[in-house]
CSV table of C-alpha atoms in Angstrom, one decimal:
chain,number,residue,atom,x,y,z
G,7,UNK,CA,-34.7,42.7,37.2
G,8,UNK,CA,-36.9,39.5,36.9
G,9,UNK,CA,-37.4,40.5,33.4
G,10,UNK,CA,-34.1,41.2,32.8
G,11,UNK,CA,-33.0,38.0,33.8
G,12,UNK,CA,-35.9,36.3,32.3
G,13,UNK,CA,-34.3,38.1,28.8
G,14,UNK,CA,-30.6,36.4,29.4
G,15,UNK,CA,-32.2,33.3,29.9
G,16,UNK,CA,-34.1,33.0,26.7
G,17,UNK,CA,-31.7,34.4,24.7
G,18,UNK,CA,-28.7,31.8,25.7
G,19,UNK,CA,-31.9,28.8,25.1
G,20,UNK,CA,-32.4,30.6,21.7
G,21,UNK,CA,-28.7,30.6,21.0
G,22,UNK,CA,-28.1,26.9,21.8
G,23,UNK,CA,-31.2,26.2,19.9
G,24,UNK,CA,-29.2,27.7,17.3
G,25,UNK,CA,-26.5,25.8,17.4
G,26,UNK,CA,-28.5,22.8,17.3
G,27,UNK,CA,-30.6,23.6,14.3
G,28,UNK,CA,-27.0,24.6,12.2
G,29,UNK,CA,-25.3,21.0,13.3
G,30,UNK,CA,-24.4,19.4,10.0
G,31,UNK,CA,-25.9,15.7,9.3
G,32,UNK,CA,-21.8,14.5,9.4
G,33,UNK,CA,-22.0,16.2,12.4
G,34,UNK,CA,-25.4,14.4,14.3
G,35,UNK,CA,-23.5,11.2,13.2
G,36,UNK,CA,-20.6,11.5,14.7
G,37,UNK,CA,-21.8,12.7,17.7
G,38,UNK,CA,-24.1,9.1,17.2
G,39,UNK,CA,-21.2,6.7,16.3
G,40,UNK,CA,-19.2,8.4,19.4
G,41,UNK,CA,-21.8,7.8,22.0
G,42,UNK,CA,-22.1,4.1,21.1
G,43,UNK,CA,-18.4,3.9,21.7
G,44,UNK,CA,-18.9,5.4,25.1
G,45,UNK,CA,-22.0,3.5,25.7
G,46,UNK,CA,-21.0,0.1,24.2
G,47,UNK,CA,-17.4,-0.9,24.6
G,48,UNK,CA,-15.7,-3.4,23.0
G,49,UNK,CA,-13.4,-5.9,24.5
G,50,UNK,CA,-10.3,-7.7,23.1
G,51,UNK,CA,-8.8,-11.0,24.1
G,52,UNK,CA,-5.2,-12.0,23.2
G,53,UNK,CA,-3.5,-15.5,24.3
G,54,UNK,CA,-0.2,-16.4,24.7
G,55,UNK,CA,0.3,-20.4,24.4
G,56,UNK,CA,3.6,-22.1,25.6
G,57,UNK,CA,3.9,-24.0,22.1
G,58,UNK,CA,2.9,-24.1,18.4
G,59,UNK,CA,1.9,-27.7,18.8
G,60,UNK,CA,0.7,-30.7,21.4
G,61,UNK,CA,0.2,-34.6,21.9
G,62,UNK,CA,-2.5,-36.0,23.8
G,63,UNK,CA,-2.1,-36.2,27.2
G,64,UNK,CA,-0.2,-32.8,27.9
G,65,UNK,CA,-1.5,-29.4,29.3
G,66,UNK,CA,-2.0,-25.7,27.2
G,67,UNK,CA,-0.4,-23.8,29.3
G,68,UNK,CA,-1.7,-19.9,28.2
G,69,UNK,CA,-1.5,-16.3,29.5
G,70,UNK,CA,-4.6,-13.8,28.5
G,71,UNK,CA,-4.5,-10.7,27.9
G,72,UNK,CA,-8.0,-9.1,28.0
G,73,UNK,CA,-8.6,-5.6,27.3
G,74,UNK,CA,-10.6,-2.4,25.8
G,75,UNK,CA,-10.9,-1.9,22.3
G,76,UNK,CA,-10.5,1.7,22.1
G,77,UNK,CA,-7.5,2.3,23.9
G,78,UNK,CA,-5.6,-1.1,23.9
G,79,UNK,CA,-5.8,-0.7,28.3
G,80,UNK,CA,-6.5,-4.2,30.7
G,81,UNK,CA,-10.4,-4.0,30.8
G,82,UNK,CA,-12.3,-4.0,34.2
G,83,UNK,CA,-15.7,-4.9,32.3
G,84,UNK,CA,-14.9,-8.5,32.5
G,85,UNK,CA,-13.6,-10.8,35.6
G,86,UNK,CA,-14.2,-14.0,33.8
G,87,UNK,CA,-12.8,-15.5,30.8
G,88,UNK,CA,-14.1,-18.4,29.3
G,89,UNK,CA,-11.5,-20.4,27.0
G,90,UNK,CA,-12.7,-23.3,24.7
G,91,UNK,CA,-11.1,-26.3,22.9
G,92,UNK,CA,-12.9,-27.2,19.6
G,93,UNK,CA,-11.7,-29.5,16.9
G,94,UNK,CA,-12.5,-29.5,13.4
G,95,UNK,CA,-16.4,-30.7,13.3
G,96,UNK,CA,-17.0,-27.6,15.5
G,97,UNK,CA,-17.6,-29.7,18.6
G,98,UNK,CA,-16.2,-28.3,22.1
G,99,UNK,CA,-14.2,-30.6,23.7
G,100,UNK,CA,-12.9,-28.9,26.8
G,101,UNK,CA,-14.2,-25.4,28.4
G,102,UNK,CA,-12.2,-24.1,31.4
G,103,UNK,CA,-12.8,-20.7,32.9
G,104,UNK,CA,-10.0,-18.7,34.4
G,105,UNK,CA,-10.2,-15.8,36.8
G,106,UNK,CA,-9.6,-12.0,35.1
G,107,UNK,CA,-7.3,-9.9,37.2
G,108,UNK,CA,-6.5,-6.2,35.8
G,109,UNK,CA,-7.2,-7.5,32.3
G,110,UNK,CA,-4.9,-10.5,33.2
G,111,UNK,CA,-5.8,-14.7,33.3
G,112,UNK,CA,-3.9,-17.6,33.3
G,113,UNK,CA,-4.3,-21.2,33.2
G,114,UNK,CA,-4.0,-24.7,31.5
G,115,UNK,CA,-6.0,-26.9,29.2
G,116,UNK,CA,-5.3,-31.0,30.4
G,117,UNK,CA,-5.8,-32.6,26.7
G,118,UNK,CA,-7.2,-36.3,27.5
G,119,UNK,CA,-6.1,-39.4,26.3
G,120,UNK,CA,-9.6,-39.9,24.5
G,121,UNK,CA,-8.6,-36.5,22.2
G,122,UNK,CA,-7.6,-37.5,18.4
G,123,UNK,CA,-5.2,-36.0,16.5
G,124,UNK,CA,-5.8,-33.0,14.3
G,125,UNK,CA,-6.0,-29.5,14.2
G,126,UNK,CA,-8.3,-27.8,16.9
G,127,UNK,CA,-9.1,-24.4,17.8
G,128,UNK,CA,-8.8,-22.1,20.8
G,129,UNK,CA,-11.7,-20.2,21.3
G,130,UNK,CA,-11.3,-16.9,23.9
G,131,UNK,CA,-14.3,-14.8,25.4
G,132,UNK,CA,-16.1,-13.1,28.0
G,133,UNK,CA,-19.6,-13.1,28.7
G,134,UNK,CA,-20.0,-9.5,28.0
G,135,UNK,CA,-18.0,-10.4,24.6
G,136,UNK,CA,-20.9,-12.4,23.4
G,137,UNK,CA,-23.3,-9.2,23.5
G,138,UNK,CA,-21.6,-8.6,20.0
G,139,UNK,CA,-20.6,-10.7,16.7
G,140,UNK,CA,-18.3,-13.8,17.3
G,141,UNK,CA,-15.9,-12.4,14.6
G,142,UNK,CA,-14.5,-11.0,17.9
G,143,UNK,CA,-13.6,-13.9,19.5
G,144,UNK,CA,-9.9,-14.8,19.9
G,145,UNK,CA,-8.7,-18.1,18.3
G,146,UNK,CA,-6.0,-19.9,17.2
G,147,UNK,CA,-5.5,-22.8,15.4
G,148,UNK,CA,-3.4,-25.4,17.4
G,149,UNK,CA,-2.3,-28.7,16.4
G,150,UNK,CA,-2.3,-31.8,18.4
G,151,UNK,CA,-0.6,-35.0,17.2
G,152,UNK,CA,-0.2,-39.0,19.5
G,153,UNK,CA,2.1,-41.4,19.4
G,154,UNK,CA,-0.7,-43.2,16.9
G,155,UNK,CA,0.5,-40.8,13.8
G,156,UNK,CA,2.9,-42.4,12.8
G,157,UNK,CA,0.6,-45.8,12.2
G,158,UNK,CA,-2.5,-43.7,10.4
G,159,UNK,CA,-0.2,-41.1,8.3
G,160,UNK,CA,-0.4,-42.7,5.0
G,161,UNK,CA,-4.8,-43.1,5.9
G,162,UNK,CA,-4.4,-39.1,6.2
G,163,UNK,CA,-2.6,-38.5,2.4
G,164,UNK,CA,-4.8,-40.5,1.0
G,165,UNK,CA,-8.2,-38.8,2.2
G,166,UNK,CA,-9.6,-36.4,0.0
G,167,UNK,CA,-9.1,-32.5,1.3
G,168,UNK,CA,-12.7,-31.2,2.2
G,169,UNK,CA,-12.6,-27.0,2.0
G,170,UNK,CA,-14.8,-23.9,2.0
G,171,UNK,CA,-14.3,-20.9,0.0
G,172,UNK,CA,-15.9,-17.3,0.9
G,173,UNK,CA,-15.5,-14.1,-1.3
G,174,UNK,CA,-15.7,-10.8,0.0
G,175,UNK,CA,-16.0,-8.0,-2.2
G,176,UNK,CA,-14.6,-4.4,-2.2
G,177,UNK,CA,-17.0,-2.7,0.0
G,178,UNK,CA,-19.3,-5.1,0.9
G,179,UNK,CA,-21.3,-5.9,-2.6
G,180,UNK,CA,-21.2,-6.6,-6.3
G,181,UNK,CA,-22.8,-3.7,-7.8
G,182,UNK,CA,-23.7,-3.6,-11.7
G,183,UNK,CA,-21.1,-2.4,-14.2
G,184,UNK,CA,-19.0,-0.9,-11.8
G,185,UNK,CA,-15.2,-2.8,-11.5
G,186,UNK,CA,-14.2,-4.4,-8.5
G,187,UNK,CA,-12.2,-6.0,-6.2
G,188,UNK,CA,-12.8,-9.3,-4.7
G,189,UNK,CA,-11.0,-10.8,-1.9
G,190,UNK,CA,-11.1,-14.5,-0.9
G,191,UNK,CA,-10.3,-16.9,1.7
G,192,UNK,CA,-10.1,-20.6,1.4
G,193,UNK,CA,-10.1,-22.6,4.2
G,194,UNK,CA,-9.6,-26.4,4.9
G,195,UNK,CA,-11.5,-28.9,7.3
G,196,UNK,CA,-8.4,-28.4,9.4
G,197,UNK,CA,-8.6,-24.9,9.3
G,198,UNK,CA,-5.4,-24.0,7.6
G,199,UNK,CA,-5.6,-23.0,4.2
G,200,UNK,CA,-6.0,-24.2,0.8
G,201,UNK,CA,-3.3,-24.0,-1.4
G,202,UNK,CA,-5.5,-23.4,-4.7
G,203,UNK,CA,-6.5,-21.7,-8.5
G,204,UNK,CA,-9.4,-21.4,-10.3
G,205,UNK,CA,-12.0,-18.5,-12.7
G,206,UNK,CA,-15.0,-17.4,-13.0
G,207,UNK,CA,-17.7,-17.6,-15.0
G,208,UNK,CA,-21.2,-16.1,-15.6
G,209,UNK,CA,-24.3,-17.7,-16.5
G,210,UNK,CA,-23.1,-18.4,-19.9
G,211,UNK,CA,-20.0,-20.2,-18.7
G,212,UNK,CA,-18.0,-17.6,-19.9
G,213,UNK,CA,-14.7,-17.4,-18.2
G,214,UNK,CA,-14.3,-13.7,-17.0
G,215,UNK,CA,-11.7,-13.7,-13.9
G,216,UNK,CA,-8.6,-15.8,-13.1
G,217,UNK,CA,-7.1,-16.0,-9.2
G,218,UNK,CA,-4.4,-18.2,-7.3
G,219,UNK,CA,-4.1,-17.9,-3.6
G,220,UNK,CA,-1.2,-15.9,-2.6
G,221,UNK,CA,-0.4,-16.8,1.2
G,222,UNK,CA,-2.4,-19.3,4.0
G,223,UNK,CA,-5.4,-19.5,1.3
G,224,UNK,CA,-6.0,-15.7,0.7
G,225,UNK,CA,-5.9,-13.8,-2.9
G,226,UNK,CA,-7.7,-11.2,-4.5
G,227,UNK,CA,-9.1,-10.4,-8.4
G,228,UNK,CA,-10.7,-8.0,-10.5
G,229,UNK,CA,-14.3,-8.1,-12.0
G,230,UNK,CA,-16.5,-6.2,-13.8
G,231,UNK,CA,-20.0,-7.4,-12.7
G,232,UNK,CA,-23.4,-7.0,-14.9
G,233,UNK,CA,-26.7,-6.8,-13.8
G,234,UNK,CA,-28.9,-9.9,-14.1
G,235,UNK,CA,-25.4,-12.5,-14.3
G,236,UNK,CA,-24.9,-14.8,-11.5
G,237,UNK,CA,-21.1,-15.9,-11.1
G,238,UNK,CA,-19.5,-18.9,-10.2
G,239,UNK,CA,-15.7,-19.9,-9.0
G,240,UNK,CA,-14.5,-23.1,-10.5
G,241,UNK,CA,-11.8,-23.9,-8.3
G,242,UNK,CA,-8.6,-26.4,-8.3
G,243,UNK,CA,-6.8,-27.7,-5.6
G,244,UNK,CA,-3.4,-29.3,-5.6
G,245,UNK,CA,-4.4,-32.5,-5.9
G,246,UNK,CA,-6.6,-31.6,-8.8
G,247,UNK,CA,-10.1,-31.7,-7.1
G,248,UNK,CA,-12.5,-29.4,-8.8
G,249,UNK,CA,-15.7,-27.7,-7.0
G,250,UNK,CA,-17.5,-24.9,-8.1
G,251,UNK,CA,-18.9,-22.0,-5.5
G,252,UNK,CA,-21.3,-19.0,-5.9
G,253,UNK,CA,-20.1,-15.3,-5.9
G,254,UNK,CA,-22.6,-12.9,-4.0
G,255,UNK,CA,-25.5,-11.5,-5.9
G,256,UNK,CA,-24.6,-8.4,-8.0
G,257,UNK,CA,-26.7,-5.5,-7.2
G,258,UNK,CA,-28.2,-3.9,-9.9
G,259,UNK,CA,-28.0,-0.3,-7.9
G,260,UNK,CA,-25.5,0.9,-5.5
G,261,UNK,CA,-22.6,2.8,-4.1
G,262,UNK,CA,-18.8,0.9,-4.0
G,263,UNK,CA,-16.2,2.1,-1.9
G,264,UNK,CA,-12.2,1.1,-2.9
G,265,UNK,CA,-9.6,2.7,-0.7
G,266,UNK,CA,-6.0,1.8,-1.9
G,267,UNK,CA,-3.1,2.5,0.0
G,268,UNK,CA,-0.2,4.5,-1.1
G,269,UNK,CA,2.8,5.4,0.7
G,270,UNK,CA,1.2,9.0,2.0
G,271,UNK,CA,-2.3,8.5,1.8
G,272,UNK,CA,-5.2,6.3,1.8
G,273,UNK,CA,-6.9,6.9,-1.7
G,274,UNK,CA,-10.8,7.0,-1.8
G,275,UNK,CA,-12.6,6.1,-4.3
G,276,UNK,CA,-16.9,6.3,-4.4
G,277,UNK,CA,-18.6,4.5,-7.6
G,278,UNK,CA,-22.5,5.0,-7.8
G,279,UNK,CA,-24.5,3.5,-10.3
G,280,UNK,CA,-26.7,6.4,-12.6
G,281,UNK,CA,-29.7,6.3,-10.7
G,282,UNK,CA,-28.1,7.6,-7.4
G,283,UNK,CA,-26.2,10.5,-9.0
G,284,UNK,CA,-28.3,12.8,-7.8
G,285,UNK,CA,-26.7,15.5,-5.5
G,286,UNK,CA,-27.4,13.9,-2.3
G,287,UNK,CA,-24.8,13.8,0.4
G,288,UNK,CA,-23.3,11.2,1.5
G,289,UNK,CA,-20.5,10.4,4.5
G,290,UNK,CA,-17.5,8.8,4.6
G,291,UNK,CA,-16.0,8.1,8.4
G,292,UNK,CA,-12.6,6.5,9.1
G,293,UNK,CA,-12.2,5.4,12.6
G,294,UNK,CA,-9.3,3.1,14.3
G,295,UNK,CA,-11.0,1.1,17.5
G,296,UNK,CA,-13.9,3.6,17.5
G,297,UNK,CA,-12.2,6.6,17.6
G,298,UNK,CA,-12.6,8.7,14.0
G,299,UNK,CA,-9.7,10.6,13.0
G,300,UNK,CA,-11.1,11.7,9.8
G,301,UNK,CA,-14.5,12.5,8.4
G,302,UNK,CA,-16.0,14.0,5.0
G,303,UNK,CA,-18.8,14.7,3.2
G,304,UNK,CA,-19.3,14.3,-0.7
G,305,UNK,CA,-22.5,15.3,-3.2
G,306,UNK,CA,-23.1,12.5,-5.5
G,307,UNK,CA,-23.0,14.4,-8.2
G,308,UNK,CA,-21.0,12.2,-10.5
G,309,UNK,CA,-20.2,8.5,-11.2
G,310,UNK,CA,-17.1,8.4,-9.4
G,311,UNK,CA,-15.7,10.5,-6.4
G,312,UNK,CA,-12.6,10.6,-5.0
G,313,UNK,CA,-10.4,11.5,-2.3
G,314,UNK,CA,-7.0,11.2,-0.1
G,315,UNK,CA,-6.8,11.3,3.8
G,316,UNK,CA,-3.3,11.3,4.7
G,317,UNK,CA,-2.2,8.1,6.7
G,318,UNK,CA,-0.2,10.2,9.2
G,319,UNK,CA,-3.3,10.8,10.9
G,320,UNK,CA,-4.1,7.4,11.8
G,321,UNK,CA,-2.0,5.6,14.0
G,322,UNK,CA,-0.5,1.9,12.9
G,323,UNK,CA,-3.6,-0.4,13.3
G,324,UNK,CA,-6.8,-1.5,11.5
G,325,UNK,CA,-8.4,1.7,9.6
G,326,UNK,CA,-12.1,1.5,9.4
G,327,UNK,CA,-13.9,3.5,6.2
G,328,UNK,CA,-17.4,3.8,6.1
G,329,UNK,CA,-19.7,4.9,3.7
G,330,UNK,CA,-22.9,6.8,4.7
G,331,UNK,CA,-25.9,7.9,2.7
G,332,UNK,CA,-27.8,10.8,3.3
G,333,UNK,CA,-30.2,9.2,5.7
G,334,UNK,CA,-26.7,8.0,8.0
G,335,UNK,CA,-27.7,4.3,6.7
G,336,UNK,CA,-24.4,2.8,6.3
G,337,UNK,CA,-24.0,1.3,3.1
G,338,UNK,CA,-20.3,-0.1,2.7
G,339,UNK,CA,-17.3,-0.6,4.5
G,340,UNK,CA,-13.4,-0.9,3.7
G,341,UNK,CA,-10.4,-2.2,6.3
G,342,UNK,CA,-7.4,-1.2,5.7
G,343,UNK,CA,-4.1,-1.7,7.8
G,344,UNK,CA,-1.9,1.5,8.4
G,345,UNK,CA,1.2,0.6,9.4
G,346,UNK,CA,4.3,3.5,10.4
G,347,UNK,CA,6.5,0.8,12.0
G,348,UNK,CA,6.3,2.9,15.4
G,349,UNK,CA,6.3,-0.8,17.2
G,350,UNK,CA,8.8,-1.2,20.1
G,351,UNK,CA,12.3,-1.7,19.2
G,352,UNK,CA,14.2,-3.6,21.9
G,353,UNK,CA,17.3,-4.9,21.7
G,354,UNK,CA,18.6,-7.8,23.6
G,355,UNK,CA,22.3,-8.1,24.5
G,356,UNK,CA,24.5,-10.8,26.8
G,357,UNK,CA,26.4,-8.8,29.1
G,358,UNK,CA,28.6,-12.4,30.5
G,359,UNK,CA,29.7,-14.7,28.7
G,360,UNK,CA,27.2,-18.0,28.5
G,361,UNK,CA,27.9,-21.0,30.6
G,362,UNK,CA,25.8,-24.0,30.8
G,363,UNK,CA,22.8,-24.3,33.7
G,364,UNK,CA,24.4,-21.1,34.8
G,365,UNK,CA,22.7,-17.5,35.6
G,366,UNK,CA,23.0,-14.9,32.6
G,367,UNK,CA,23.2,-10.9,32.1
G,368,UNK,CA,20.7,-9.5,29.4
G,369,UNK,CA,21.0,-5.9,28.9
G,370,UNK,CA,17.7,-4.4,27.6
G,371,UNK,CA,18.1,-1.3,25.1
């Protein structure tokens, strides 16, 4: 009987060793990326102010909302939130901390008389936030104006807009003779953005791209980066001004990842430069807050692959694609925003007619 039993017992080990030894390498990483999403979760912060805009001397009245990345539910990680007031030379110039109940804070910011006017930034966290990249910070932009404006205004047209420029390409790099996209964001000292034009050029001052921001700065062009060229933006503001700023190195080898959006699918797109296409696997994951809802894996055994994931299994939200090599080394990344416009639709109706400083009916549907 002990032999027996000793028999079963080996045999289910043996079989789970099996199944261990025939998990897939897409498999071992997304059993990785899931356990640092149960290990390590993310918090959110989202603030409600009680106006666009302030003078000196009144309070920011504000309501947070703090809450878990993955599912969007009040966090209990957190029962302190700490909420700066910076203004445009990065310098803090208030910090208040309010008390977190159920993922819900409240308070005010008291702007002193000794605040100038500008535009300033509300800066939201927890301490547990700060274990992770301050891209994940909440802020807003918030401008507050005195009764001194009116005397300085024509000081403030006349000084000469300062700005910064980043560029962000397609997937993360320039990569040699493979096409891509380049997104950019231009930012004044005020923090709103810069209303601007400009091209690029390579070494040889050879003009190569053209671009004009579209909306609040941001814009996007197309460029077919060489090896061994280093590209610059000469950019043009409204009022003329011309500065010139770097583009990111270009790689010389590499993998580029382009996901377009169509109106059923998300469209992927793998470049690789000759001296990868060699048959090796790599990954691509596509997670929303952590979660994946879609996964493949693709032989490099070609220049360019490609591939559609259909956007109905996402739900509306930030899409996360990332691009794996064989060793699970991630290599480039993609957002994208999915949108089936499943928000909530209320409608607001007056059920008695409105009277002055008198009590309404509203009718929720």
């Amino acid at each position: 009987m002990k032999t027996l039993k000793l028999s079963l017992l080996s045999l289910i080990a043996l079989t789970f060793l099996g199944f261990k030894a025939d998990e897939t390498p897409l498999e071992k990483l997304l059993k990785q990326l899931a356990k640092i999403t149960a290990t390590y979760p993310q918090e959110k912060v989202h603030i409600h102010l009680d106006k666009p805009y302030y003078t000196v001397g009144e309070d920011i009245w504000l309501k947070a909302y703090l809450v878990t990345a993955e599912k969007n539910e009040p966090s209990l990680l957190s029962t302190v939130l700490y909420v700066d007031l910076i203004d445009n030379k990065n310098s803090i110039k208030k910090k208040i901390t309010l008390s977190v109940d159920k993922g819900i804070a409240s308070g005010n910011i008291s702007l002193l008389d000794s605040l100038s006017s500008g535009m300033y930034r509300i800066r939201a966290y927890t301490n547990y936030m700060r274990n992770y990249n301050q891209d994940l910070f909440f802020e807003k932009f918030i401008a507050i104006g005195s009764v001194a404006d009116n005397k300085i205004a024509k000081k403030v047209e006349d000084k000469k807009v300062e700005f910064g420029i980043q560029f962000f390409p397609e997937g993360g790099n320039l990569i040699g003779g493979i096409r891509s996209k380049v997104g950019f964001k231009a930012v004044t000292a005020d923090g709103l953005g810069a209303n601007l034009s400009g091209y690029i050029v390579n070494k040889n001052k050879e003009k190569v791209a053209e671009f004009t921001a579209e909306h609040a700065g941001m814009g996007i062009f197309a460029i077919l980066p060489q090896s061994n060229e280093q590209y610059t933006a000469i950019v043009t503001l409204a009022d003329n001004s011309i500065k010139s700023f770097k583009l990111p190195a270009v790689l010389e080898s590499g993998h580029a990842l382009a996901v377009n959006s169509t109106a059923e699918n998300l469209s992927i797109r793998i470049s690789s430069t000759a001296d990868l296409v060699q048959g090796k696997d790599v990954f691509v994951v596509a997670q929303v807050n952590g979660i994946v809802y879609a996964s493949f894996t693709s032989k490099v055994d070609k220049a360019i692959l490609t591939a559609n994931i259909a956007k109905k299994v996402f739900p509306t939200g930030i899409v996360q694609v990332s691009l794996f090599d064989a060793n699970s080394k991630p290599i480039a990344e993609r957002l994208v925003f999915v949108n089936h416009n499943d928000q909530l639709k209320i409608d607001v109706t007056n059920t008695t007619e409105a009277v002055t400083k008198k009590k309404a009916n509203l009718a929720l549907n």
